[in-house]
Amino acid sequence: MLEVRTRFAPSPTGYLHIGGARTALFNWLFARHSGGKFILRIEDTDRARSTKESIQAIFNGMEWLGLAWDEGPYFQTDRFDIYREYIEKLLAKGKAYYCYCTPDELKEKRTLALAEGRKPKYDGKCRELGRPKSSDPHVIRFKTPMSGTNRVCDMIKGEVRFENSELDDLIIQRSDGYPTYNFAVVVDDITMGITHVIRGDDHLNNTPRQALLYEGLEYKCPRFAHVPLILGSDRTRLSKRHGATSVMAYKEAGYLPQALVNYLVRLGWSHGDQEVFSRDELIEKFSLDNVGKAAGIFNLKKLLWLNAHYIKEEKPENLSRLLIPFMENRGCRVKDDETLQEIILLLKERSKTLAEMADSSEFFFKDEVEYDRKAAKKFLKPDVMDIFRTLIERFGNLQTFNQDTIETVFGKVSAERDLKLVKIAQPVRVSLTGSTASPGIYDVVAMLGKKKVIDRLRSAIEFIENRGTPSNC
């Protein structure tokens, strides 16, 4: 049996988007499952739109997702000699021809065809010219068979039929000497030995043209598998209004790559009722037989759920490394990695993203607390100042400052004042963290340490006193 060889062939005209990432993932998994090779090819012949920044964005996205390629990256702009060689083969066999029709002529032909109710395809005027030696501007067209049925056996959609009479004589080389997309793709797949072409079904209309080019070049077609598109919740094509479409935007928002990989593979593929897969499980179980024919619906809540799961499962030392950039972006300098890991242990059960975890841990590192306005209004009132002073005194007298001694102090103050613990804990939480949501109050107090806790309780008292001072206005 031939070695399985798949490819991902993006155009570098922007970031790596969610649909492209899923295509790359399916190709990567199919190759890994089959013990084959995964090739990366950059289709950069669109000179006006292709950029080095976009190429790097594609590399960054794939590397972050862990989709390592076995060969490449190949660049189409480095392969013009190869394309020219194959064009010459078609010309020599009479399967391609020079076309000197001008853009104005072609426009006129299309207009006339539409007016007469005919399909606006090229009328073949230059089809039998042979090989003129004129230096006038020209393109090169492929001689599409004028009759017959083109049958493509798609591994997902089944047999798809196209009538050759409906197809145009495809331009394979433009007047500027550049090969066209469909021709370059076929030559690339031939010369790279691609055995399986797995791509979005928006490419299905290209398939009959490409199949005829394989036939014209006397090469066997690869197996095709056209994957349904990803749609938004309103069942329209996925766009920015449905959420971020850039892979790296999810990294910047604090998602883990394994969560996005798991989510993307489940957008169109299934294995029973299982939802969560390790990478090894995906490689073992992935099959095109289980790719559905219906479009995948992007659901951000499902992705968040998966991300929260992977955060809970991840080791604190790994999360620490990933969390530090988020902390630095918030102006927090992490001096002690062990302390950050302890904070992560407090927060990982309640965090859906790394960004959320960074927001929740910010108060541990800042010198001053910024109070949430509503929380301060509700809980930082004059009647808690005496409680805060008592806690300052009791905490200051502790020789050992840990969860047990802290809990004892809270318990005694609660009993002495005949108050439920929550009546004390929530104002203290706001004074220490700035908000009403945090890990357990004993954990927060212990992690902050005696000095920070006392300083913040004093600052809260000062805040209450100043707020009560009449304005001079």
Coordinates of C-alpha atoms in Angstrom, one line a residue:
M1 CA 0.0 0.0 0.0
L2 CA 1.1 3.6 -0.7
E3 CA 2.1 5.7 2.2
V4 CA -0.7 8.1 3.1
R5 CA 0.3 11.7 2.4
T6 CA -2.0 14.6 3.3
R7 CA -1.4 18.3 3.0
F8 CA -2.6 21.6 4.4
A9 CA -2.3 24.4 1.8
P10 CA -3.4 27.8 3.1
S11 CA -3.2 31.1 1.3
P12 CA -1.2 33.6 3.4
T13 CA -3.7 36.5 3.1
G14 CA -4.6 36.8 6.8
Y15 CA -4.5 34.9 10.1
L16 CA -5.1 31.2 10.5
H17 CA -8.8 31.0 11.0
I18 CA -11.0 28.4 12.8
G19 CA -12.1 26.7 9.5
G20 CA -8.5 26.4 8.2
A21 CA -7.3 25.1 11.6
R22 CA -9.9 22.3 11.5
T23 CA -8.9 21.4 8.0
A24 CA -5.3 21.2 9.0
L25 CA -6.2 19.2 12.1
F26 CA -8.2 16.6 10.1
N27 CA -5.3 16.2 7.7
W28 CA -2.8 15.9 10.5
L29 CA -4.9 13.3 12.4
F30 CA -5.6 11.3 9.2
A31 CA -1.8 11.2 8.5
R32 CA -0.9 10.3 12.1
H33 CA -3.6 7.6 12.4
S34 CA -2.4 6.1 9.1
G35 CA 1.3 6.3 9.9
G36 CA 1.7 8.7 7.0
K37 CA 3.1 12.1 6.3
F38 CA 1.6 15.6 6.8
I39 CA 2.8 18.3 4.4
L40 CA 2.5 22.1 4.7
R41 CA 2.3 24.1 1.5
I42 CA 1.9 27.8 1.3
E43 CA -0.2 28.9 -1.7
D44 CA 1.3 32.4 -2.1
T45 CA 0.7 33.2 -5.8
D46 CA -1.7 36.0 -4.9
R47 CA 1.0 38.6 -4.9
A48 CA -1.4 41.5 -4.0
R49 CA -2.7 39.9 -0.8
S50 CA 0.0 37.4 0.4
T51 CA 2.2 38.8 3.2
K52 CA 5.1 37.6 5.3
E53 CA 3.1 38.5 8.4
S54 CA 0.3 36.2 7.3
I55 CA 2.8 33.4 6.6
Q56 CA 4.2 33.8 10.1
A57 CA 0.6 33.9 11.6
I58 CA -0.1 30.5 9.9
F59 CA 3.1 29.0 11.4
N60 CA 2.3 30.4 14.8
G61 CA -1.2 29.1 14.8
M62 CA -0.2 25.6 13.8
E63 CA 2.7 25.4 16.2
W64 CA 0.5 26.6 19.1
L65 CA -2.1 23.8 18.2
G66 CA 0.8 21.3 18.0
L67 CA 0.2 20.4 14.3
A68 CA 3.8 19.7 13.4
W69 CA 4.4 19.1 9.7
D70 CA 6.6 16.4 8.3
E71 CA 7.6 18.1 5.1
G72 CA 7.7 21.8 4.0
P73 CA 6.8 24.5 4.2
Y74 CA 6.7 24.6 0.4
F75 CA 6.0 27.9 -1.3
Q76 CA 4.3 28.0 -4.7
T77 CA 6.3 31.1 -5.7
D78 CA 9.4 28.9 -5.6
R79 CA 7.9 26.4 -8.0
F80 CA 7.2 28.3 -11.2
D81 CA 9.7 26.2 -13.2
I82 CA 7.8 23.1 -12.2
Y83 CA 4.4 24.6 -13.3
R84 CA 5.9 25.7 -16.6
E85 CA 7.2 22.2 -17.2
Y86 CA 3.7 20.7 -16.8
I87 CA 2.1 23.4 -18.9
E88 CA 4.6 22.5 -21.7
K89 CA 3.5 18.8 -21.3
L90 CA -0.1 19.7 -21.9
L91 CA 0.7 22.0 -24.8
A92 CA 2.9 19.3 -26.4
K93 CA 0.0 16.7 -26.2
G94 CA -2.5 19.2 -27.6
K95 CA -4.4 19.3 -24.3
A96 CA -3.8 23.0 -23.8
Y97 CA -3.7 26.0 -26.1
Y98 CA -2.8 29.7 -26.3
C99 CA -5.8 32.1 -26.1
Y100 CA -5.4 35.6 -27.4
C101 CA -8.9 36.9 -26.6
T102 CA -8.8 40.2 -24.9
P103 CA -10.7 41.0 -21.6
D104 CA -13.1 43.2 -23.6
E105 CA -13.8 40.4 -26.1
L106 CA -14.5 38.0 -23.2
K107 CA -16.8 40.5 -21.5
E108 CA -18.7 41.0 -24.7
K109 CA -19.0 37.2 -25.2
R110 CA -20.3 36.7 -21.7
T111 CA -22.9 39.5 -22.1
L112 CA -24.1 38.1 -25.3
A113 CA -24.4 34.6 -23.9
L114 CA -26.4 35.8 -20.9
A115 CA -28.7 37.8 -23.2
E116 CA -29.4 34.7 -25.3
G117 CA -30.0 32.5 -22.2
R118 CA -26.8 30.5 -22.7
K119 CA -24.2 29.6 -20.0
P120 CA -21.6 32.4 -20.1
K121 CA -18.5 30.2 -20.7
Y122 CA -15.7 30.6 -23.1
D123 CA -16.7 29.8 -26.7
G124 CA -13.5 28.1 -27.7
K125 CA -12.5 30.7 -30.4
C126 CA -8.7 30.0 -29.9
R127 CA -9.1 26.3 -29.2
E128 CA -7.7 25.0 -32.5
L129 CA -5.1 27.7 -33.2
G130 CA -2.3 25.3 -32.5
R131 CA 0.7 27.1 -31.2
P132 CA 1.0 30.6 -32.7
K133 CA 4.3 32.5 -32.4
S134 CA 2.7 35.8 -31.8
S135 CA 4.0 37.8 -28.9
D136 CA 0.6 39.4 -28.2
P137 CA -0.7 39.1 -24.6
H138 CA -2.3 35.7 -24.1
V139 CA -3.3 33.1 -21.5
I140 CA -3.0 29.3 -21.7
R141 CA -6.2 27.3 -21.4
F142 CA -6.8 23.6 -20.8
K143 CA -9.0 21.8 -23.3
T144 CA -11.8 20.5 -21.2
P145 CA -13.6 17.5 -22.7
M146 CA -16.8 18.8 -24.4
S147 CA -18.9 15.8 -23.4
G148 CA -19.1 13.0 -20.9
T149 CA -19.7 12.8 -17.1
N150 CA -17.0 13.5 -14.5
R151 CA -17.5 11.2 -11.5
V152 CA -15.7 11.9 -8.2
C153 CA -16.0 9.4 -5.4
D154 CA -15.8 11.6 -2.3
M155 CA -15.0 9.9 1.0
I156 CA -17.5 12.0 2.9
K157 CA -20.2 12.9 0.3
G158 CA -20.2 9.8 -1.7
E159 CA -20.3 9.9 -5.5
V160 CA -20.6 13.4 -7.0
R161 CA -21.2 13.9 -10.7
F162 CA -20.4 16.8 -13.0
E163 CA -21.2 17.2 -16.7
N164 CA -18.2 18.2 -18.7
S165 CA -20.3 20.2 -21.0
E166 CA -21.0 22.6 -18.1
L167 CA -17.4 23.4 -17.6
D168 CA -15.3 26.1 -19.2
D169 CA -11.9 25.7 -20.9
L170 CA -10.0 26.5 -17.7
I171 CA -7.2 29.1 -17.8
I172 CA -4.1 27.4 -16.4
Q173 CA -1.6 30.3 -17.0
R174 CA -2.5 34.0 -16.8
S175 CA -1.2 36.6 -19.1
D176 CA 1.4 37.6 -16.5
G177 CA 2.9 34.1 -16.6
Y178 CA 1.5 33.1 -13.2
P179 CA -0.2 29.7 -13.0
T180 CA -3.8 29.7 -11.8
Y181 CA -5.0 28.2 -8.6
N182 CA -6.6 25.0 -9.9
F183 CA -3.6 24.1 -12.1
A184 CA -0.9 24.9 -9.5
V185 CA -2.8 22.8 -6.9
V186 CA -2.9 19.8 -9.1
V187 CA 0.8 20.0 -10.1
D188 CA 1.7 20.4 -6.4
D189 CA -0.3 17.4 -5.3
I190 CA 1.2 15.3 -8.1
T191 CA 4.8 16.2 -7.4
M192 CA 4.3 15.9 -3.6
G193 CA 2.7 12.5 -3.9
I194 CA -0.5 13.6 -2.1
T195 CA -2.8 10.6 -1.7
H196 CA -5.7 12.2 0.2
V197 CA -7.1 15.7 -0.2
I198 CA -9.1 16.7 2.8
R199 CA -10.6 20.2 2.6
G200 CA -13.7 22.3 3.1
D201 CA -16.6 21.6 0.9
D202 CA -16.4 25.2 -0.4
H203 CA -13.7 23.6 -2.7
L204 CA -16.1 21.0 -4.1
N205 CA -16.7 23.0 -7.3
N206 CA -13.0 23.0 -8.0
T207 CA -12.8 19.2 -7.9
P208 CA -14.2 18.4 -11.4
R209 CA -11.7 20.8 -13.0
Q210 CA -8.9 19.3 -11.0
A211 CA -9.9 15.8 -11.7
L212 CA -9.8 16.5 -15.5
L213 CA -6.4 18.1 -15.1
Y214 CA -5.1 14.9 -13.4
E215 CA -6.6 12.9 -16.3
G216 CA -5.0 15.3 -18.9
L217 CA -1.6 15.0 -17.2
E218 CA -2.1 11.2 -17.0
Y219 CA -1.9 10.9 -13.2
K220 CA -4.3 9.1 -10.9
C221 CA -6.5 11.4 -8.7
P222 CA -5.9 11.4 -5.0
R223 CA -8.8 10.5 -2.8
F224 CA -11.0 13.5 -2.1
A225 CA -12.8 14.2 1.2
H226 CA -14.8 17.4 1.4
V227 CA -15.6 18.5 5.0
P228 CA -18.8 20.5 5.7
L229 CA -18.2 24.1 6.7
I230 CA -18.4 25.6 10.2
L231 CA -21.4 27.8 10.7
G232 CA -22.4 30.3 13.4
S233 CA -25.3 29.8 15.8
D234 CA -27.6 31.4 13.2
R235 CA -26.5 28.8 10.6
T236 CA -24.7 31.4 8.5
R237 CA -21.0 31.1 7.6
L238 CA -18.8 31.6 10.6
S239 CA -17.7 35.3 10.9
K240 CA -16.5 37.8 13.5
R241 CA -20.0 38.5 14.6
H242 CA -20.1 34.9 16.0
G243 CA -16.9 35.4 18.0
A244 CA -13.2 35.4 17.2
T245 CA -12.3 33.5 14.0
S246 CA -8.6 33.7 14.4
V247 CA -6.9 30.8 16.1
M248 CA -4.3 33.1 17.9
A249 CA -7.2 35.2 19.2
Y250 CA -8.2 32.2 21.3
K251 CA -4.6 31.9 22.7
E252 CA -4.7 35.6 23.6
A253 CA -8.1 35.2 25.3
G254 CA -6.6 32.5 27.5
Y255 CA -7.7 29.2 25.9
L256 CA -5.5 26.1 26.0
P257 CA -4.5 24.6 22.7
Q258 CA -5.6 21.1 23.7
A259 CA -9.1 22.5 24.4
L260 CA -9.3 24.1 21.0
V261 CA -8.0 21.0 19.3
N262 CA -10.6 18.8 21.1
Y263 CA -13.4 21.3 20.2
L264 CA -12.4 21.6 16.6
V265 CA -12.2 17.9 15.9
R266 CA -15.7 17.5 17.4
L267 CA -17.1 20.1 15.0
G268 CA -18.0 17.5 12.4
W269 CA -16.4 14.3 13.7
S270 CA -17.7 12.0 16.5
H271 CA -16.8 8.8 18.3
G272 CA -19.8 7.6 20.1
D273 CA -20.9 9.9 22.9
Q274 CA -17.3 10.7 24.0
E275 CA -16.7 14.4 24.3
V276 CA -13.2 14.7 25.8
F277 CA -10.2 13.2 24.0
S278 CA -6.5 13.2 24.7
R279 CA -4.3 13.8 21.7
D280 CA -3.3 10.1 21.6
E281 CA -6.9 9.1 21.7
L282 CA -7.7 11.4 18.7
I283 CA -4.9 9.9 16.7
E284 CA -6.0 6.3 17.5
K285 CA -9.7 6.8 16.9
F286 CA -9.9 9.4 14.1
S287 CA -11.5 8.2 10.8
L288 CA -13.1 10.0 7.9
D289 CA -15.9 7.4 8.2
N290 CA -17.1 9.3 11.3
V291 CA -17.1 12.8 9.7
G292 CA -20.7 13.9 9.3
K293 CA -22.2 15.5 6.2
A294 CA -24.0 18.3 8.1
A295 CA -22.3 21.6 8.9
G296 CA -20.7 22.0 12.3
I297 CA -22.3 24.7 14.5
F298 CA -19.8 26.8 16.4
N299 CA -20.8 27.0 20.1
L300 CA -18.6 29.2 22.3
K301 CA -20.2 27.9 25.5
K302 CA -19.2 24.4 24.6
L303 CA -15.6 25.6 23.9
L304 CA -15.6 27.4 27.3
W305 CA -16.7 24.2 29.0
L306 CA -13.9 22.2 27.4
N307 CA -11.4 24.9 28.3
A308 CA -12.4 24.9 31.9
H309 CA -12.1 21.1 31.9
Y310 CA -8.5 21.2 30.6
I311 CA -7.5 24.0 33.0
K312 CA -8.7 21.8 35.9
E313 CA -6.7 18.8 34.5
E314 CA -3.5 20.8 33.8
K315 CA -0.5 20.7 36.2
P316 CA 0.0 23.9 38.1
E317 CA 3.6 24.2 36.9
N318 CA 2.4 24.2 33.3
L319 CA -0.4 26.7 34.0
S320 CA 2.1 28.9 35.8
R321 CA 4.2 29.2 32.7
L322 CA 1.2 30.0 30.5
L323 CA -0.3 32.4 33.1
I324 CA 2.7 34.7 33.6
P325 CA 2.3 36.6 30.3
F326 CA -1.4 37.4 31.3
M327 CA -0.2 38.6 34.6
E328 CA 2.5 40.8 33.1
N329 CA -0.1 42.3 30.7
R330 CA -2.0 43.4 33.8
G331 CA 1.0 45.1 35.3
C332 CA 1.7 42.2 37.8
R333 CA 5.3 41.1 38.3
V334 CA 5.5 37.4 39.4
K335 CA 8.6 37.0 41.6
D336 CA 7.9 33.6 43.0
D337 CA 6.7 30.8 40.8
E338 CA 5.8 28.6 43.8
T339 CA 3.5 31.2 45.1
L340 CA 1.8 31.5 41.7
Q341 CA 1.3 27.8 41.6
E342 CA -0.4 27.9 45.0
I343 CA -2.7 30.7 43.7
I344 CA -3.4 28.6 40.6
L345 CA -4.5 25.7 42.9
L346 CA -7.0 28.0 44.5
L347 CA -8.4 29.3 41.2
K348 CA -8.2 26.5 38.7
E349 CA -11.5 24.9 39.7
R350 CA -13.4 28.1 39.1
S351 CA -11.6 29.5 36.0
K352 CA -12.8 29.0 32.4
T353 CA -9.8 30.8 30.7
L354 CA -6.3 31.9 31.6
A355 CA -7.5 35.5 31.2
E356 CA -10.2 34.9 33.8
M357 CA -7.7 33.3 36.1
A358 CA -5.4 36.3 35.7
D359 CA -8.2 38.7 36.5
S360 CA -9.1 36.7 39.6
S361 CA -5.5 36.5 40.8
E362 CA -4.6 40.2 40.1
F363 CA -5.3 41.3 43.7
F364 CA -2.6 39.0 45.0
F365 CA 0.1 41.0 43.3
K366 CA -1.1 44.6 43.2
D367 CA 0.0 46.9 46.0
E368 CA -3.4 48.6 46.1
V369 CA -6.8 47.2 45.7
E370 CA -9.3 48.8 43.3
Y371 CA -12.8 48.3 44.7
D372 CA -15.7 47.3 42.6
R373 CA -18.1 50.2 43.0
K374 CA -21.2 48.2 43.8
A375 CA -19.3 45.8 46.1
A376 CA -17.8 48.7 48.0
K377 CA -21.2 50.5 48.4
K378 CA -22.8 47.3 49.7
F379 CA -20.1 46.0 52.0
L380 CA -17.7 48.7 53.0
K381 CA -19.9 50.6 55.4
P382 CA -19.1 52.4 58.7
D383 CA -20.5 49.5 60.8
V384 CA -17.6 47.1 59.6
M385 CA -14.8 49.5 60.6
D386 CA -14.8 48.2 64.3
I387 CA -14.7 44.6 63.0
F388 CA -11.8 45.4 60.7
R389 CA -9.9 47.0 63.7
T390 CA -10.5 43.9 65.8
L391 CA -9.2 41.7 63.0
I392 CA -6.1 43.9 62.6
E393 CA -5.3 43.5 66.3
R394 CA -6.0 39.7 66.4
F395 CA -4.0 39.0 63.2
G396 CA -1.2 41.2 64.4
N397 CA -0.9 39.1 67.6
L398 CA -0.7 35.8 65.7
Q399 CA 2.7 34.1 66.0
T400 CA 1.7 31.5 63.3
F401 CA -0.3 32.8 60.4
N402 CA -2.0 29.9 58.6
Q403 CA -5.5 28.7 57.7
D404 CA -6.1 27.1 61.1
T405 CA -5.2 30.2 63.1
I406 CA -7.0 32.5 60.7
E407 CA -10.1 30.4 60.9
T408 CA -9.9 30.6 64.7
V409 CA -9.7 34.4 64.6
F410 CA -12.8 34.6 62.3
G411 CA -14.7 32.2 64.5
K412 CA -14.0 34.1 67.7
V413 CA -14.9 37.5 66.2
S414 CA -18.1 36.0 64.8
A415 CA -19.1 34.5 68.1
E416 CA -18.2 37.6 70.1
R417 CA -20.4 39.8 67.9
D418 CA -23.1 37.3 67.4
L419 CA -22.8 37.6 63.6
K420 CA -22.9 34.9 61.0
L421 CA -19.5 34.4 59.4
V422 CA -20.7 35.7 56.0
K423 CA -21.5 39.1 57.6
I424 CA -17.8 39.4 58.4
A425 CA -16.2 37.4 55.6
Q426 CA -17.8 39.3 52.7
P427 CA -16.7 42.8 53.8
V428 CA -13.3 41.4 54.5
R429 CA -13.2 39.8 51.0
V430 CA -14.1 43.1 49.3
S431 CA -11.4 44.9 51.4
L432 CA -8.8 42.4 50.4
T433 CA -9.7 41.6 46.8
G434 CA -11.9 44.5 45.6
S435 CA -14.8 42.2 44.6
T436 CA -17.3 39.8 46.1
A437 CA -16.0 36.8 44.2
S438 CA -12.8 35.0 45.3
P439 CA -11.6 31.7 46.6
G440 CA -12.4 30.8 50.2
I441 CA -11.7 33.7 52.6
Y442 CA -9.2 31.7 54.7
D443 CA -7.3 30.8 51.6
V444 CA -7.2 34.4 50.5
V445 CA -6.0 35.7 53.9
A446 CA -3.3 33.0 54.2
M447 CA -2.0 33.5 50.7
L448 CA -1.8 37.3 51.0
G449 CA 0.1 37.1 54.2
K450 CA -0.2 39.0 57.5
K451 CA 1.3 42.3 56.3
K452 CA -0.8 42.7 53.2
V453 CA -4.0 41.7 55.0
I454 CA -3.4 44.2 57.8
D455 CA -2.5 47.0 55.3
R456 CA -5.5 46.4 53.2
L457 CA -7.9 46.3 56.2
R458 CA -6.4 49.7 57.2
S459 CA -6.8 51.0 53.7
A460 CA -10.5 49.9 53.7
I461 CA -11.1 51.7 57.0
E462 CA -9.5 54.9 55.5
F463 CA -11.7 54.5 52.4
I464 CA -14.9 54.3 54.5
E465 CA -13.9 57.3 56.6
N466 CA -13.0 59.4 53.5
R467 CA -16.2 58.4 51.7
G468 CA -18.1 59.7 54.7
T469 CA -16.4 63.1 54.7
P470 CA -18.7 65.8 53.2
S471 CA -17.5 67.3 49.9
N472 CA -16.3 70.9 49.8
C473 CA -18.2 71.5 46.5

